[in-house]
Coordinates of C-alpha atoms in Angstrom, one line a residue:
X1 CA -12.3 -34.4 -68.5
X2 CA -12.4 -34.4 -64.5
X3 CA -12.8 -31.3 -64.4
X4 CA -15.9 -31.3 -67.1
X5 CA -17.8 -34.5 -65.1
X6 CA -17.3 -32.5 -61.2
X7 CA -18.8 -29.5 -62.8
X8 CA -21.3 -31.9 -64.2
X9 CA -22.2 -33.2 -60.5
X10 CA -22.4 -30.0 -59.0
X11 CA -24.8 -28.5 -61.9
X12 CA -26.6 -31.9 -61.1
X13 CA -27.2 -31.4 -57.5
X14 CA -28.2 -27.7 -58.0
X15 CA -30.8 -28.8 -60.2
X16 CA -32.3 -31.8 -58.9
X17 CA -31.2 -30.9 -55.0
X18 CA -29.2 -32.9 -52.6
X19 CA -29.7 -36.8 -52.6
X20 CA -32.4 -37.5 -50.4
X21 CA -30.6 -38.8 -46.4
X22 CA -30.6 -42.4 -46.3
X23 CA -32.4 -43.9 -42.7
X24 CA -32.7 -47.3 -42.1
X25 CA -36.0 -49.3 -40.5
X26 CA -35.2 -52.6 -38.5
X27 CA -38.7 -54.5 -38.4
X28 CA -39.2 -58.0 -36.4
X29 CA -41.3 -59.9 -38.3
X30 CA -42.5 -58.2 -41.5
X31 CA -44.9 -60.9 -42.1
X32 CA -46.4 -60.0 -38.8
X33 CA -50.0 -57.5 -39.7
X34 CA -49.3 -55.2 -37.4
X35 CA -45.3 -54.7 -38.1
X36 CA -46.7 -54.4 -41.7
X37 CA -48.9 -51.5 -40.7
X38 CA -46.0 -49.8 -39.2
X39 CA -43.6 -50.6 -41.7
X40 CA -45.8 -48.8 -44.3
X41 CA -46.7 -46.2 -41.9
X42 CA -43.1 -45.2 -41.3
X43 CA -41.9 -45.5 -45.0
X44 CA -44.7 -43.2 -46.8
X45 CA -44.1 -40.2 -43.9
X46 CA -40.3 -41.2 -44.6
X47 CA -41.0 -40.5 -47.8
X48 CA -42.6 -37.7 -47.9
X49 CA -40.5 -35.8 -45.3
X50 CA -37.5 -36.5 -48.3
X51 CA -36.1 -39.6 -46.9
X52 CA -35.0 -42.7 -48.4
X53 CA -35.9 -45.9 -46.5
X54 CA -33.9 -49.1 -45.6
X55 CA -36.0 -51.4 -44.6
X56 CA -34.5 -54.6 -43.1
X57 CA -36.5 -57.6 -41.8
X58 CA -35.4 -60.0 -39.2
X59 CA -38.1 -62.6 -39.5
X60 CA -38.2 -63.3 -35.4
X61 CA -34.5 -64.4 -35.4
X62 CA -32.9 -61.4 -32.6
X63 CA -29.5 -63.1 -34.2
X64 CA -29.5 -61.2 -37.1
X65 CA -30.4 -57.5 -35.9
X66 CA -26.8 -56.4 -34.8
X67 CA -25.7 -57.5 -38.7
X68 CA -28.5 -55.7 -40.0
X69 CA -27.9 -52.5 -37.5
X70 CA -23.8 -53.0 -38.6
X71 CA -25.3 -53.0 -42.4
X72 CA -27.0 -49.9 -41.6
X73 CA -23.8 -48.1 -40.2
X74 CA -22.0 -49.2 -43.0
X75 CA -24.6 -47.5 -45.7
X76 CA -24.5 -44.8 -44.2
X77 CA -28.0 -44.1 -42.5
X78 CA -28.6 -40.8 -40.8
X79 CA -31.0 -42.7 -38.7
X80 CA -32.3 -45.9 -37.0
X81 CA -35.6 -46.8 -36.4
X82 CA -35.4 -50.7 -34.7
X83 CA -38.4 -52.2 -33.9
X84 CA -36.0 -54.9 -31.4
X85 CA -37.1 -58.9 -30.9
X86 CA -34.6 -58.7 -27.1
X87 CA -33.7 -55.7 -25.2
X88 CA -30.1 -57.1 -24.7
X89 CA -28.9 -58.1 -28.4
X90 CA -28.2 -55.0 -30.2
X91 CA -26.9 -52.7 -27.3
X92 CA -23.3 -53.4 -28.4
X93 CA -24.6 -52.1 -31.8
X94 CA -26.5 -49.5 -30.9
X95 CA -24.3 -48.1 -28.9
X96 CA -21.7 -47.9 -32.0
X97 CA -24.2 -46.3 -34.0
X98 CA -24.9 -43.0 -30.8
X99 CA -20.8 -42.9 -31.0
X100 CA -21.0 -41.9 -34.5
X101 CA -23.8 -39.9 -33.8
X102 CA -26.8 -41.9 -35.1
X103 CA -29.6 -40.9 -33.6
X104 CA -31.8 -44.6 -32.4
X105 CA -35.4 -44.7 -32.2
X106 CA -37.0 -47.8 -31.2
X107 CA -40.9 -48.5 -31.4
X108 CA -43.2 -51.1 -30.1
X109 CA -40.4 -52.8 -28.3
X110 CA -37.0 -51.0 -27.0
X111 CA -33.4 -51.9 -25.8
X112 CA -31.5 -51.8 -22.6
X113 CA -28.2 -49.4 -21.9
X114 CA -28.6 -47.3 -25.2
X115 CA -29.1 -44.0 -25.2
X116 CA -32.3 -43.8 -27.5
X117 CA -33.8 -40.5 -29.6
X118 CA -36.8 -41.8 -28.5
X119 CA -38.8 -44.9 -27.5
X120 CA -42.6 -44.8 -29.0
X121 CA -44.4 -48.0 -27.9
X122 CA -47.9 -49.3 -26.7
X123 CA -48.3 -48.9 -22.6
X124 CA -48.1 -53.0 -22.6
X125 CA -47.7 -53.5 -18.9
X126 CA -50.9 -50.9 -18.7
X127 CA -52.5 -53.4 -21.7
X128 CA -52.0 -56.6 -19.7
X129 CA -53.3 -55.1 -16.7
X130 CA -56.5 -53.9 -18.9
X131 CA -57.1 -57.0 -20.0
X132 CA -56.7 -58.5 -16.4
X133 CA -59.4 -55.6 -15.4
X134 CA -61.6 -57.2 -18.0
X135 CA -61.3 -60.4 -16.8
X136 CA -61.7 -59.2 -13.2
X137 CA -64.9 -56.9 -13.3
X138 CA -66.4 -57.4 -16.8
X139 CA -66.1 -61.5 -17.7
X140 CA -68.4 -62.8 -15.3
X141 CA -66.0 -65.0 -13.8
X142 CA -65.8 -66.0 -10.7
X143 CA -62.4 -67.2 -9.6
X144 CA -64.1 -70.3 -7.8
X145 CA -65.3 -71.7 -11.4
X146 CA -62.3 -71.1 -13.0
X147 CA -60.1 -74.3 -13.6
X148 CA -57.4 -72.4 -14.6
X149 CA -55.9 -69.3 -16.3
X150 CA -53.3 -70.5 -19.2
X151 CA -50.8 -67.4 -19.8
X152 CA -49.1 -68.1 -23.1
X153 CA -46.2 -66.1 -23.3
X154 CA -44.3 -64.5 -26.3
X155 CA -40.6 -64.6 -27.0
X156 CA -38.4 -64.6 -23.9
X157 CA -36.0 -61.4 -22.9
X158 CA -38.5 -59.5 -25.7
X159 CA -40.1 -56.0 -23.8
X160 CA -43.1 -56.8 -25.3
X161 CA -43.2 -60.2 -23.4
X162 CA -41.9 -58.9 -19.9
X163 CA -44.7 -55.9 -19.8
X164 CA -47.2 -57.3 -21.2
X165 CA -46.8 -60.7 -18.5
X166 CA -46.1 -58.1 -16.1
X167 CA -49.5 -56.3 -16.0
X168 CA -51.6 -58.9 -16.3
X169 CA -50.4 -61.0 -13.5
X170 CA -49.2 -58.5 -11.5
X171 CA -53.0 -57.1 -11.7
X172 CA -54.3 -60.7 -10.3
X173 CA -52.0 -60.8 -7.7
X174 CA -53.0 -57.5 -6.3
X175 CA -54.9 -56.3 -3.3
X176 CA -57.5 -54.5 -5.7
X177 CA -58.5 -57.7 -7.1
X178 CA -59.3 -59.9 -3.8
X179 CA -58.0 -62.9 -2.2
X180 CA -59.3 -65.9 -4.6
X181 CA -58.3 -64.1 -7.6
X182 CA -54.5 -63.8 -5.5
X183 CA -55.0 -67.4 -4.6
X184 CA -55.8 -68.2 -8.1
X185 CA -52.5 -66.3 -9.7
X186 CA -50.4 -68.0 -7.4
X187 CA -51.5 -71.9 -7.9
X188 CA -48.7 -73.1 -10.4
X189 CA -51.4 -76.3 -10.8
X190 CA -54.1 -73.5 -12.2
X191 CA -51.8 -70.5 -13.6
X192 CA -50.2 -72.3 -16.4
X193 CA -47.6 -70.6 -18.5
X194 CA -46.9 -71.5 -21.9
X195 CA -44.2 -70.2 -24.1
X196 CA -45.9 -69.4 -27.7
X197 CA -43.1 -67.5 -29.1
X198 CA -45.4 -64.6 -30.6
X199 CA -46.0 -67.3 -33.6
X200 CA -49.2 -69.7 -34.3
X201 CA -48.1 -72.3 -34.9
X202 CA -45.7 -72.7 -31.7
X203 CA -48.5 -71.1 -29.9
X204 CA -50.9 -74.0 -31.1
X205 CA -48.6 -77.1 -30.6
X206 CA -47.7 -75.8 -27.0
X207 CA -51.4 -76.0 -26.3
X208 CA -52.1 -78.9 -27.9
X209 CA -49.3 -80.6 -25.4
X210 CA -50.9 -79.2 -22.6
X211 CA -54.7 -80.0 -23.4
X212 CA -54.2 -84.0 -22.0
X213 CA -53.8 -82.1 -18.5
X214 CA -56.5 -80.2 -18.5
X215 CA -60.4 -81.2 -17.6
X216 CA -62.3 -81.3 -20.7
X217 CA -65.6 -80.1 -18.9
X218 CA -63.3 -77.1 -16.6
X219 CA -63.4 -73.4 -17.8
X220 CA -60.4 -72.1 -18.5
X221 CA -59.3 -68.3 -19.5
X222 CA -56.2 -68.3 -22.0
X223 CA -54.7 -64.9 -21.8
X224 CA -52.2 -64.9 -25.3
X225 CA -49.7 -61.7 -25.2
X226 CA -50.4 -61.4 -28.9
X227 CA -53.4 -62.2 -31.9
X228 CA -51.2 -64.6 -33.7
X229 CA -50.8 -66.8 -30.3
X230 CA -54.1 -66.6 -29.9
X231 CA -55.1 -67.9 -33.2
X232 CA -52.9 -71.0 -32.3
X233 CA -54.5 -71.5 -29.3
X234 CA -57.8 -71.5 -30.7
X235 CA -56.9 -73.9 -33.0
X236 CA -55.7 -76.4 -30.6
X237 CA -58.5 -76.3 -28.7
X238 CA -60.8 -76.9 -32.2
X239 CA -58.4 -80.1 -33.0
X240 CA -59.5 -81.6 -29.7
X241 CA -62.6 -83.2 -29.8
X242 CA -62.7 -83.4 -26.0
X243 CA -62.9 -79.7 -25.6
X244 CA -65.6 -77.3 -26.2
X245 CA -64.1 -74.0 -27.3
X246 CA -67.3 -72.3 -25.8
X247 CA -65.8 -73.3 -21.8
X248 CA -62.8 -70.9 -23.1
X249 CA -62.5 -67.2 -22.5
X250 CA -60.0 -65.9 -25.1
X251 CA -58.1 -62.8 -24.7
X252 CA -55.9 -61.6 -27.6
X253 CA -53.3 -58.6 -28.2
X254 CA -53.1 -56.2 -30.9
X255 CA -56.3 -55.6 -32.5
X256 CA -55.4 -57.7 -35.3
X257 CA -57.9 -57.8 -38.1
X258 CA -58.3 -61.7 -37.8
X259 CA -58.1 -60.9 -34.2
X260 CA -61.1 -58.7 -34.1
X261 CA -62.8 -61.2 -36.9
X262 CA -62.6 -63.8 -34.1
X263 CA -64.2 -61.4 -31.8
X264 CA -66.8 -60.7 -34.2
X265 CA -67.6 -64.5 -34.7
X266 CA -67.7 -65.2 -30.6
X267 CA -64.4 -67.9 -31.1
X268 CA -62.2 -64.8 -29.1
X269 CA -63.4 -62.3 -26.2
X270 CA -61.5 -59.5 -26.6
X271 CA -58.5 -57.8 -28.1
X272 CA -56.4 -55.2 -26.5
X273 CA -55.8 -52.8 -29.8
X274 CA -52.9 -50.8 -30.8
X275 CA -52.2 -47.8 -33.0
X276 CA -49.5 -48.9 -34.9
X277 CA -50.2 -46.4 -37.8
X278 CA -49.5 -43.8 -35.3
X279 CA -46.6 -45.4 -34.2
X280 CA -44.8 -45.3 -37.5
X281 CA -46.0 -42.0 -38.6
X282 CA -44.8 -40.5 -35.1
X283 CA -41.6 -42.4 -35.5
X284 CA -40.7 -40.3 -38.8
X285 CA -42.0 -37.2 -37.8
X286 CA -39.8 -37.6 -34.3
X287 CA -37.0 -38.7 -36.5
X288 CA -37.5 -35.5 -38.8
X289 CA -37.2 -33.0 -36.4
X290 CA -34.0 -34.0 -35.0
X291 CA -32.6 -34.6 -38.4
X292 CA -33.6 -31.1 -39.7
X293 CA -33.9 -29.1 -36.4
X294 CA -32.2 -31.0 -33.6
X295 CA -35.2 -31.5 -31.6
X296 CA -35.2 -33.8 -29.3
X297 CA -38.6 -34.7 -27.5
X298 CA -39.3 -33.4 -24.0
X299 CA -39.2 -37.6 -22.7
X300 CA -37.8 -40.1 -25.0
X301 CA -40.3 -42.4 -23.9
X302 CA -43.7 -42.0 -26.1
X303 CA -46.4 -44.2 -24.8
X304 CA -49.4 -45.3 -26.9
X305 CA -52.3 -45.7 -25.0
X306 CA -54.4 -48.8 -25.8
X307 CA -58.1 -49.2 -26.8
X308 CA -60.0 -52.8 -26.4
X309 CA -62.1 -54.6 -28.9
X310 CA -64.8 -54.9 -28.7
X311 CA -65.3 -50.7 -27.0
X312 CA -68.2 -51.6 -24.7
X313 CA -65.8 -54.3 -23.4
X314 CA -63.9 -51.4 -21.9
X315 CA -63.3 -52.5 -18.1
X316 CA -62.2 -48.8 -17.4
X317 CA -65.7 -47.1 -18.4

């Protein structure tokens, strides 16, 4: 009878081939547009380059992606594709995963001390900067009118965070930009930094804190590191009936669809816009090779160049 079901299995597998390698997909925050864009993105290329797809979702907490990653290991993945919320928590994990010779691929956001397949992410330090260039040479602003800049910042020790902070005030604190821009950058009474978290509603109640300090007839520029935060901030301002929204020059990141709405409808300035399609769908064909042919890309680092909503807004043109 053994004998009769192994022969069984083998005539099985001949017939209907191998089952397909199981990789596994480590989002954020699935409930996030643009991880849901990549999510989808990945898992149809998967798909059709004969994969089978984990996806696992970590809804923001960084807590649970070494479980998840551990979970992966255990099912057996042939890969892992980590999109990571802090570049510190899952290097232990990671790092278990090369050992057993898991290839890692991390997009959007990476990791620290890991040896990675690949890392395909937006240039963010080159987006903040862009969006500093915009505020610099294609606002209007003058640095004299401004009351102050409010920088609301996503989730700490995420790379997403650090680069994106990173070019945009490293922009306004250089010699290309002018002294009162520098001065400015460097007045902690008129470069406020909030901490939004990457979410709405956190982004919305820090500003909301914040607005009793502020002068209701000042013009401030509120630079948020991602859409969602800047939806939040927008809505703190609208719940204030001391403030005009008009006297604020929002800046978004992503290219959200409700981002670029806002745009359209004159509440937001600009958006700096990623390709996360192409993020996903180069994640699986990297991912592909190496599985099939052992190719490993000439750098593991991918950027993705960023584009800005609306184009003509384009500071670099």
């Amino acid at each position: 009878m053994k004998k009769l079901l192994l022969l069984s299995l083998v005539l099985g597998n001949i017939a209907f081939g191998a089952p397909a390698k199981k990789v596994a997909l480590l989002m954020s925050n699935k409930s996030n547009e643009f991880f849901s864009v990549l999510e989808k993105s990945f898992v149809k290329e998967a798909e059709k380059l004969g994969y089978k797809v984990d996806v696992y979702d970590a809804a923001n907490d960084a807590t649970k992606q070494p479980s998840q990653v551990e979970d992966a290991i255990v099912k057996g993945s042939s890969a892992i594709v980590i999109n990571p919320l802090n570049k510190d928590a899952t290097e232990g994990v990671l790092n278990d995963a090369v050992s057993r010779d898991i290839p890692i691929i991390t997009v959007d956001t990476t990791v620290e001390g890991v040896e990675l397949l690949a890392d395909i992410a937006t240039d963010n330090e080159d987006g903040g900067k862009f969006a500093a260039e915009w505020v610099v040479k294609k606002s209007n602003l003058k640095p004299d009118e401004i009351a102050g800049i409010i920088h609301m910042k996503g989730i700490d020790g995420h790379t997403a965070h650090i680069t994106r902070y990173k070019g945009f005030k490293d922009y306004l604190l250089s010699d290309e930009v002018g002294e009162r821009w520098n001065e400015l950058a460097n007045d902690d009474s008129k470069y406020i930094e909030l901490t939004g978290n990457f979410a709405q509603d956190v982004a919305q109640n820090a500003l909301e804190a914040k607005l009793s300090a502020l002068n209701p007839k000042g013009k401030y520029i509120v630079y948020n590191e991602n859409d969602v935060m800047a939806i939040g901030s927008i809505g703190a301002i609208q719940n204030d009936n001391r403030f005009d929204l008009a006297n604020f020059t929002i800046i978004g990141f992503d290219g959200s669809a409700e981002g670029k709405k806002l745009v359209d409808e004159k509440k937001m300035a600009i958006t700096v816009v990623q390709d996360f399609e192409f993020i996903g769908k180069e994640a699986a064909v990297v991912m592909d090779n190496y599985l099939k042919n052992s190719t490993s890309p000439e750098n593991y680092q991918i950027p993705i160049q960023v584009v800005m909503y609306p184009e003509n807004s384009n500071p670099r043109k």
